[in-house]
Amino acid sequence: MNLSTAIARGQRQFPVILTALLVASVIISATLILRDSGVVPSHPMDQHFVESVDLAIRYTKGNWTFHYPALQNSGGITSSLIAGIYKLIIPTSKTNLNWHIRILAMVMYLGSSWWMIRSLISAAPIRILAYLLICISGFQFIQPSSDLFAGSFFNLSLVALRQAWPVLITSLLLAIFGLTKVDMIVAAIMIAVLWGFWEQQKGRQNPERLALFTFGWLLLFLAPAFLIQGSDPLAGNRSLLAFMSAYTEFLGYHQFTGIPAAAGIDTMKIAKEAIFPGVNNLLDIVTKYPQLYFDFVAVSAARSLPNVIHAGKLLLFPLGLVVIQNKKLSTLRPFLIILLLAIGCTLIPAWLVIYVRLRYVVKLFPAIVVIVVGGCHELSTTNKWAKPILWTCGIGTLAWEGYFLRDMWQYSHFK
């Protein structure tokens, strides 16, 4: 067998290996999820949206009732609709509902990551490295499942953009991604606008269509919350609740007297009345107590940094290389900019309101891996160090992930 024949045979085998890895990782992950409790964690755990969402239409006491999810709920609109529709179609019970939703979210997360790898990375061997980095991370176990749904639709949006899917479908995926959280709406619209700008630079016809269709889909999904019983899809004041929760957690342990150390509802009320009297929302805290707020932001940054490092691990080094040398990228440069935009829309609000938890990076991690791996492959034509850095940091990250994999599975709701 000559060298060219061996290479061709290897190229044919790699898709089979990648598919086998997908199947194996899904089976193993599902098995581990089934070893955990199938009961949905109770409120105030964010995963509780799985049980609380109810899309059934009922006629009681002469009135029709239907509860459409609010965007600021822990499941957002997208994840709540997925869980609600799933419960309407598939028979579940209180003892197994969490298994159903977690496995569904895991399959979508790993499957969409696999698809994105196939779409954005051209070299077969490093596709395997990319997928191993994603599945061994243990992020597919994270709760709430809304973060996995968000990551899945972000992955699919990138696939749709790369493969030039019909605008109607691509815009729908971007809108669904945007409706996972309030801050993701901004990311979805900005991605659509940026892509239209790049399409205009290429001389494509009607480059504004993606942004217009995305905005239209967003309005369509938000409309029921406005129309049904006059409810507000932006209802709620989760930012103030999240801020007070983090504030009491960070600073409560350093109080000599007064505020208890444990960050509970009663503690937050005491802290709000004693330290921030007269505030009704987070903006009041920023404007009326700027010094205390900036002290919090500094502490939040210190708390966030270890989580960011733990999420990215050694991949932060090749990511930095790809960002610095982004102008040398050909295919992946637009997707790098999209990723950086999504990172900004996700992590900056978390830093300013609460702090960057490990699970906040979950929705972006597959895209980070794909851009790092594919980007280093593109840079290797002009930078001899790109591939050695990638493989050294990639193998080191796999070892790091493997060491913490059991921890990610056992404490999936506390990351």
mmCIF file of N, CA and C in Angstrom, residues 57-120:
data_model
loop_
_atom_site.group_PDB
_atom_site.id
_atom_site.type_symbol
_atom_site.label_atom_id
_atom_site.label_comp_id
_atom_site.label_asym_id
_atom_site.label_seq_id
_atom_site.Cartn_x
_atom_site.Cartn_y
_atom_site.Cartn_z
ATOM 1 N N ILE A 57 -53.450 23.893 27.633
ATOM 2 C CA ILE A 57 -54.560 24.839 27.542
ATOM 3 C C ILE A 57 -55.746 24.250 28.306
ATOM 4 N N ARG A 58 -56.247 24.991 29.292
ATOM 5 C CA ARG A 58 -57.310 24.466 30.157
ATOM 6 C C ARG A 58 -58.527 25.399 30.163
ATOM 7 N N TYR A 59 -59.667 24.789 30.384
ATOM 8 C CA TYR A 59 -60.920 25.555 30.507
ATOM 9 C C TYR A 59 -61.449 25.343 31.917
ATOM 10 N N THR A 60 -61.327 26.345 32.750
ATOM 11 C CA THR A 60 -61.762 26.229 34.145
ATOM 12 C C THR A 60 -62.584 27.449 34.534
ATOM 13 N N LYS A 61 -63.694 27.178 35.197
ATOM 14 C CA LYS A 61 -64.579 28.225 35.716
ATOM 15 C C LYS A 61 -64.986 29.220 34.630
ATOM 16 N N GLY A 62 -65.244 28.676 33.451
ATOM 17 C CA GLY A 62 -65.731 29.518 32.361
ATOM 18 C C GLY A 62 -64.672 30.304 31.628
ATOM 19 N N ASN A 63 -63.387 30.049 31.924
ATOM 20 C CA ASN A 63 -62.303 30.788 31.275
ATOM 21 C C ASN A 63 -61.245 29.827 30.727
ATOM 22 N N TRP A 64 -60.687 30.214 29.580
ATOM 23 C CA TRP A 64 -59.565 29.479 29.029
ATOM 24 C C TRP A 64 -58.274 30.037 29.634
ATOM 25 N N THR A 65 -57.360 29.149 30.047
ATOM 26 C CA THR A 65 -56.082 29.578 30.627
ATOM 27 C C THR A 65 -54.921 28.938 29.873
ATOM 28 N N PHE A 66 -53.897 29.731 29.670
ATOM 29 C CA PHE A 66 -52.674 29.247 29.023
ATOM 30 C C PHE A 66 -51.525 30.094 29.537
ATOM 31 N N HIS A 67 -50.467 29.456 30.033
ATOM 32 C CA HIS A 67 -49.339 30.173 30.631
ATOM 33 C C HIS A 67 -48.136 30.112 29.693
ATOM 34 N N TYR A 68 -47.847 31.252 29.082
ATOM 35 C CA TYR A 68 -46.694 31.327 28.184
ATOM 36 C C TYR A 68 -45.469 31.737 28.998
ATOM 37 N N PRO A 69 -44.309 31.125 28.762
ATOM 38 C CA PRO A 69 -43.132 31.429 29.590
ATOM 39 C C PRO A 69 -42.625 32.851 29.406
ATOM 40 N N ALA A 70 -42.050 33.395 30.464
ATOM 41 C CA ALA A 70 -41.440 34.727 30.432
ATOM 42 C C ALA A 70 -39.951 34.597 30.143
ATOM 43 N N LEU A 71 -39.402 35.575 29.454
ATOM 44 C CA LEU A 71 -38.002 35.512 29.038
ATOM 45 C C LEU A 71 -37.048 35.523 30.227
ATOM 46 N N GLN A 72 -37.442 36.188 31.311
ATOM 47 C CA GLN A 72 -36.544 36.286 32.459
ATOM 48 C C GLN A 72 -36.662 35.108 33.419
ATOM 49 N N ASN A 73 -37.541 34.168 33.129
ATOM 50 C CA ASN A 73 -37.558 32.948 33.936
ATOM 51 C C ASN A 73 -36.271 32.171 33.714
ATOM 52 N N SER A 74 -35.960 31.247 34.620
ATOM 53 C CA SER A 74 -34.689 30.526 34.539
ATOM 54 C C SER A 74 -34.559 29.721 33.254
ATOM 55 N N GLY A 75 -35.686 29.286 32.685
ATOM 56 C CA GLY A 75 -35.632 28.540 31.430
ATOM 57 C C GLY A 75 -35.740 29.408 30.203
ATOM 58 N N GLY A 76 -35.933 30.727 30.389
ATOM 59 C CA GLY A 76 -36.157 31.575 29.247
ATOM 60 C C GLY A 76 -37.391 31.123 28.475
ATOM 61 N N ILE A 77 -37.530 31.553 27.244
ATOM 62 C CA ILE A 77 -38.651 31.116 26.419
ATOM 63 C C ILE A 77 -38.309 29.822 25.692
ATOM 64 N N THR A 78 -37.108 29.759 25.132
ATOM 65 C CA THR A 78 -36.725 28.591 24.332
ATOM 66 C C THR A 78 -36.757 27.303 25.139
ATOM 67 N N SER A 79 -36.015 27.259 26.231
ATOM 68 C CA SER A 79 -35.917 26.029 27.015
ATOM 69 C C SER A 79 -37.252 25.657 27.646
ATOM 70 N N SER A 80 -38.024 26.665 28.052
ATOM 71 C CA SER A 80 -39.333 26.390 28.635
ATOM 72 C C SER A 80 -40.272 25.788 27.596
ATOM 73 N N LEU A 81 -40.223 26.309 26.365
ATOM 74 C CA LEU A 81 -41.066 25.746 25.312
ATOM 75 C C LEU A 81 -40.653 24.318 24.980
ATOM 76 N N ILE A 82 -39.352 24.065 24.947
ATOM 77 C CA ILE A 82 -38.880 22.706 24.665
ATOM 78 C C ILE A 82 -39.375 21.744 25.740
ATOM 79 N N ALA A 83 -39.169 22.109 27.011
ATOM 80 C CA ALA A 83 -39.592 21.235 28.107
ATOM 81 C C ALA A 83 -41.110 21.084 28.134
ATOM 82 N N GLY A 84 -41.829 22.192 27.905
ATOM 83 C CA GLY A 84 -43.290 22.133 27.945
ATOM 84 C C GLY A 84 -43.872 21.283 26.830
ATOM 85 N N ILE A 85 -43.357 21.457 25.616
ATOM 86 C CA ILE A 85 -43.845 20.654 24.489
ATOM 87 C C ILE A 85 -43.478 19.192 24.673
ATOM 88 N N TYR A 86 -42.277 18.933 25.187
ATOM 89 C CA TYR A 86 -41.846 17.554 25.433
ATOM 90 C C TYR A 86 -42.806 16.860 26.398
ATOM 91 N N LYS A 87 -43.193 17.567 27.463
ATOM 92 C CA LYS A 87 -44.088 16.967 28.453
ATOM 93 C C LYS A 87 -45.483 16.717 27.886
ATOM 94 N N LEU A 88 -45.892 17.531 26.909
ATOM 95 C CA LEU A 88 -47.192 17.323 26.285
ATOM 96 C C LEU A 88 -47.204 16.095 25.380
ATOM 97 N N ILE A 89 -46.039 15.762 24.828
ATOM 98 C CA ILE A 89 -45.959 14.669 23.849
ATOM 99 C C ILE A 89 -45.522 13.352 24.484
ATOM 100 N N ILE A 90 -44.504 13.419 25.338
ATOM 101 C CA ILE A 90 -43.916 12.210 25.926
ATOM 102 C C ILE A 90 -44.431 12.016 27.347
ATOM 103 N N PRO A 91 -44.942 10.844 27.687
ATOM 104 C CA PRO A 91 -45.392 10.587 29.067
ATOM 105 C C PRO A 91 -44.216 10.632 30.048
ATOM 106 N N THR A 92 -44.350 11.444 31.069
ATOM 107 C CA THR A 92 -43.314 11.545 32.108
ATOM 108 C C THR A 92 -43.984 11.531 33.478
ATOM 109 N N SER A 93 -43.161 11.410 34.504
ATOM 110 C CA SER A 93 -43.652 11.475 35.885
ATOM 111 C C SER A 93 -42.669 12.276 36.704
ATOM 112 N N LYS A 94 -43.051 12.588 37.934
ATOM 113 C CA LYS A 94 -42.158 13.364 38.798
ATOM 114 C C LYS A 94 -40.851 12.632 39.078
ATOM 115 N N THR A 95 -40.879 11.305 39.001
ATOM 116 C CA THR A 95 -39.678 10.526 39.340
ATOM 117 C C THR A 95 -38.702 10.384 38.176
ATOM 118 N N ASN A 96 -39.127 10.733 36.952
ATOM 119 C CA ASN A 96 -38.208 10.551 35.821
ATOM 120 C C ASN A 96 -38.114 11.766 34.898
ATOM 121 N N LEU A 97 -38.843 12.846 35.201
ATOM 122 C CA LEU A 97 -38.866 14.003 34.310
ATOM 123 C C LEU A 97 -37.478 14.588 34.085
ATOM 124 N N ASN A 98 -36.684 14.686 35.149
ATOM 125 C CA ASN A 98 -35.359 15.290 34.995
ATOM 126 C C ASN A 98 -34.454 14.443 34.105
ATOM 127 N N TRP A 99 -34.604 13.133 34.158
ATOM 128 C CA TRP A 99 -33.836 12.269 33.255
ATOM 129 C C TRP A 99 -34.169 12.600 31.801
ATOM 130 N N HIS A 100 -35.451 12.713 31.519
ATOM 131 C CA HIS A 100 -35.897 12.975 30.146
ATOM 132 C C HIS A 100 -35.273 14.253 29.594
ATOM 133 N N ILE A 101 -35.415 15.344 30.345
ATOM 134 C CA ILE A 101 -34.967 16.647 29.843
ATOM 135 C C ILE A 101 -33.443 16.719 29.797
ATOM 136 N N ARG A 102 -32.782 16.176 30.791
ATOM 137 C CA ARG A 102 -31.313 16.226 30.804
ATOM 138 C C ARG A 102 -30.727 15.412 29.656
ATOM 139 N N ILE A 103 -31.291 14.252 29.389
ATOM 140 C CA ILE A 103 -30.785 13.423 28.282
ATOM 141 C C ILE A 103 -31.074 14.100 26.949
ATOM 142 N N LEU A 104 -32.263 14.687 26.803
ATOM 143 C CA LEU A 104 -32.575 15.420 25.577
ATOM 144 C C LEU A 104 -31.582 16.556 25.362
ATOM 145 N N ALA A 105 -31.319 17.336 26.399
ATOM 146 C CA ALA A 105 -30.382 18.454 26.290
ATOM 147 C C ALA A 105 -28.977 17.966 25.971
ATOM 148 N N MET A 106 -28.560 16.865 26.605
ATOM 149 C CA MET A 106 -27.231 16.301 26.355
ATOM 150 C C MET A 106 -27.081 15.850 24.911
ATOM 151 N N VAL A 107 -28.090 15.147 24.382
ATOM 152 C CA VAL A 107 -28.033 14.661 22.994
ATOM 153 C C VAL A 107 -27.959 15.837 22.022
ATOM 154 N N MET A 108 -28.770 16.863 22.264
ATOM 155 C CA MET A 108 -28.739 18.032 21.389
ATOM 156 C C MET A 108 -27.388 18.735 21.464
ATOM 157 N N TYR A 109 -26.820 18.835 22.650
ATOM 158 C CA TYR A 109 -25.547 19.534 22.856
ATOM 159 C C TYR A 109 -24.404 18.812 22.144
ATOM 160 N N LEU A 110 -24.288 17.505 22.384
ATOM 161 C CA LEU A 110 -23.203 16.745 21.758
ATOM 162 C C LEU A 110 -23.445 16.584 20.251
ATOM 163 N N GLY A 111 -24.691 16.353 19.864
ATOM 164 C CA GLY A 111 -24.991 16.189 18.448
ATOM 165 C C GLY A 111 -24.728 17.449 17.643
ATOM 166 N N SER A 112 -25.143 18.599 18.159
ATOM 167 C CA SER A 112 -24.902 19.859 17.450
ATOM 168 C C SER A 112 -23.418 20.201 17.429
ATOM 169 N N SER A 113 -22.692 19.835 18.486
ATOM 170 C CA SER A 113 -21.239 20.052 18.506
ATOM 171 C C SER A 113 -20.558 19.211 17.434
ATOM 172 N N TRP A 114 -20.978 17.957 17.320
ATOM 173 C CA TRP A 114 -20.451 17.053 16.294
ATOM 174 C C TRP A 114 -20.691 17.626 14.900
ATOM 175 N N TRP A 115 -21.890 18.135 14.679
ATOM 176 C CA TRP A 115 -22.252 18.706 13.380
ATOM 177 C C TRP A 115 -21.413 19.949 13.080
ATOM 178 N N MET A 116 -21.215 20.794 14.106
ATOM 179 C CA MET A 116 -20.427 22.007 13.918
ATOM 180 C C MET A 116 -18.975 21.673 13.601
ATOM 181 N N ILE A 117 -18.442 20.654 14.262
ATOM 182 C CA ILE A 117 -17.073 20.227 13.985
ATOM 183 C C ILE A 117 -16.935 19.796 12.536
ATOM 184 N N ARG A 118 -17.885 18.996 12.060
ATOM 185 C CA ARG A 118 -17.867 18.536 10.673
ATOM 186 C C ARG A 118 -17.970 19.707 9.687
ATOM 187 N N SER A 119 -18.669 20.774 10.078
ATOM 188 C CA SER A 119 -18.928 21.895 9.167
ATOM 189 C C SER A 119 -17.796 22.913 9.129
ATOM 190 N N LEU A 120 -17.161 23.157 10.283
ATOM 191 C CA LEU A 120 -16.203 24.261 10.363
ATOM 192 C C LEU A 120 -14.749 23.822 10.383
#
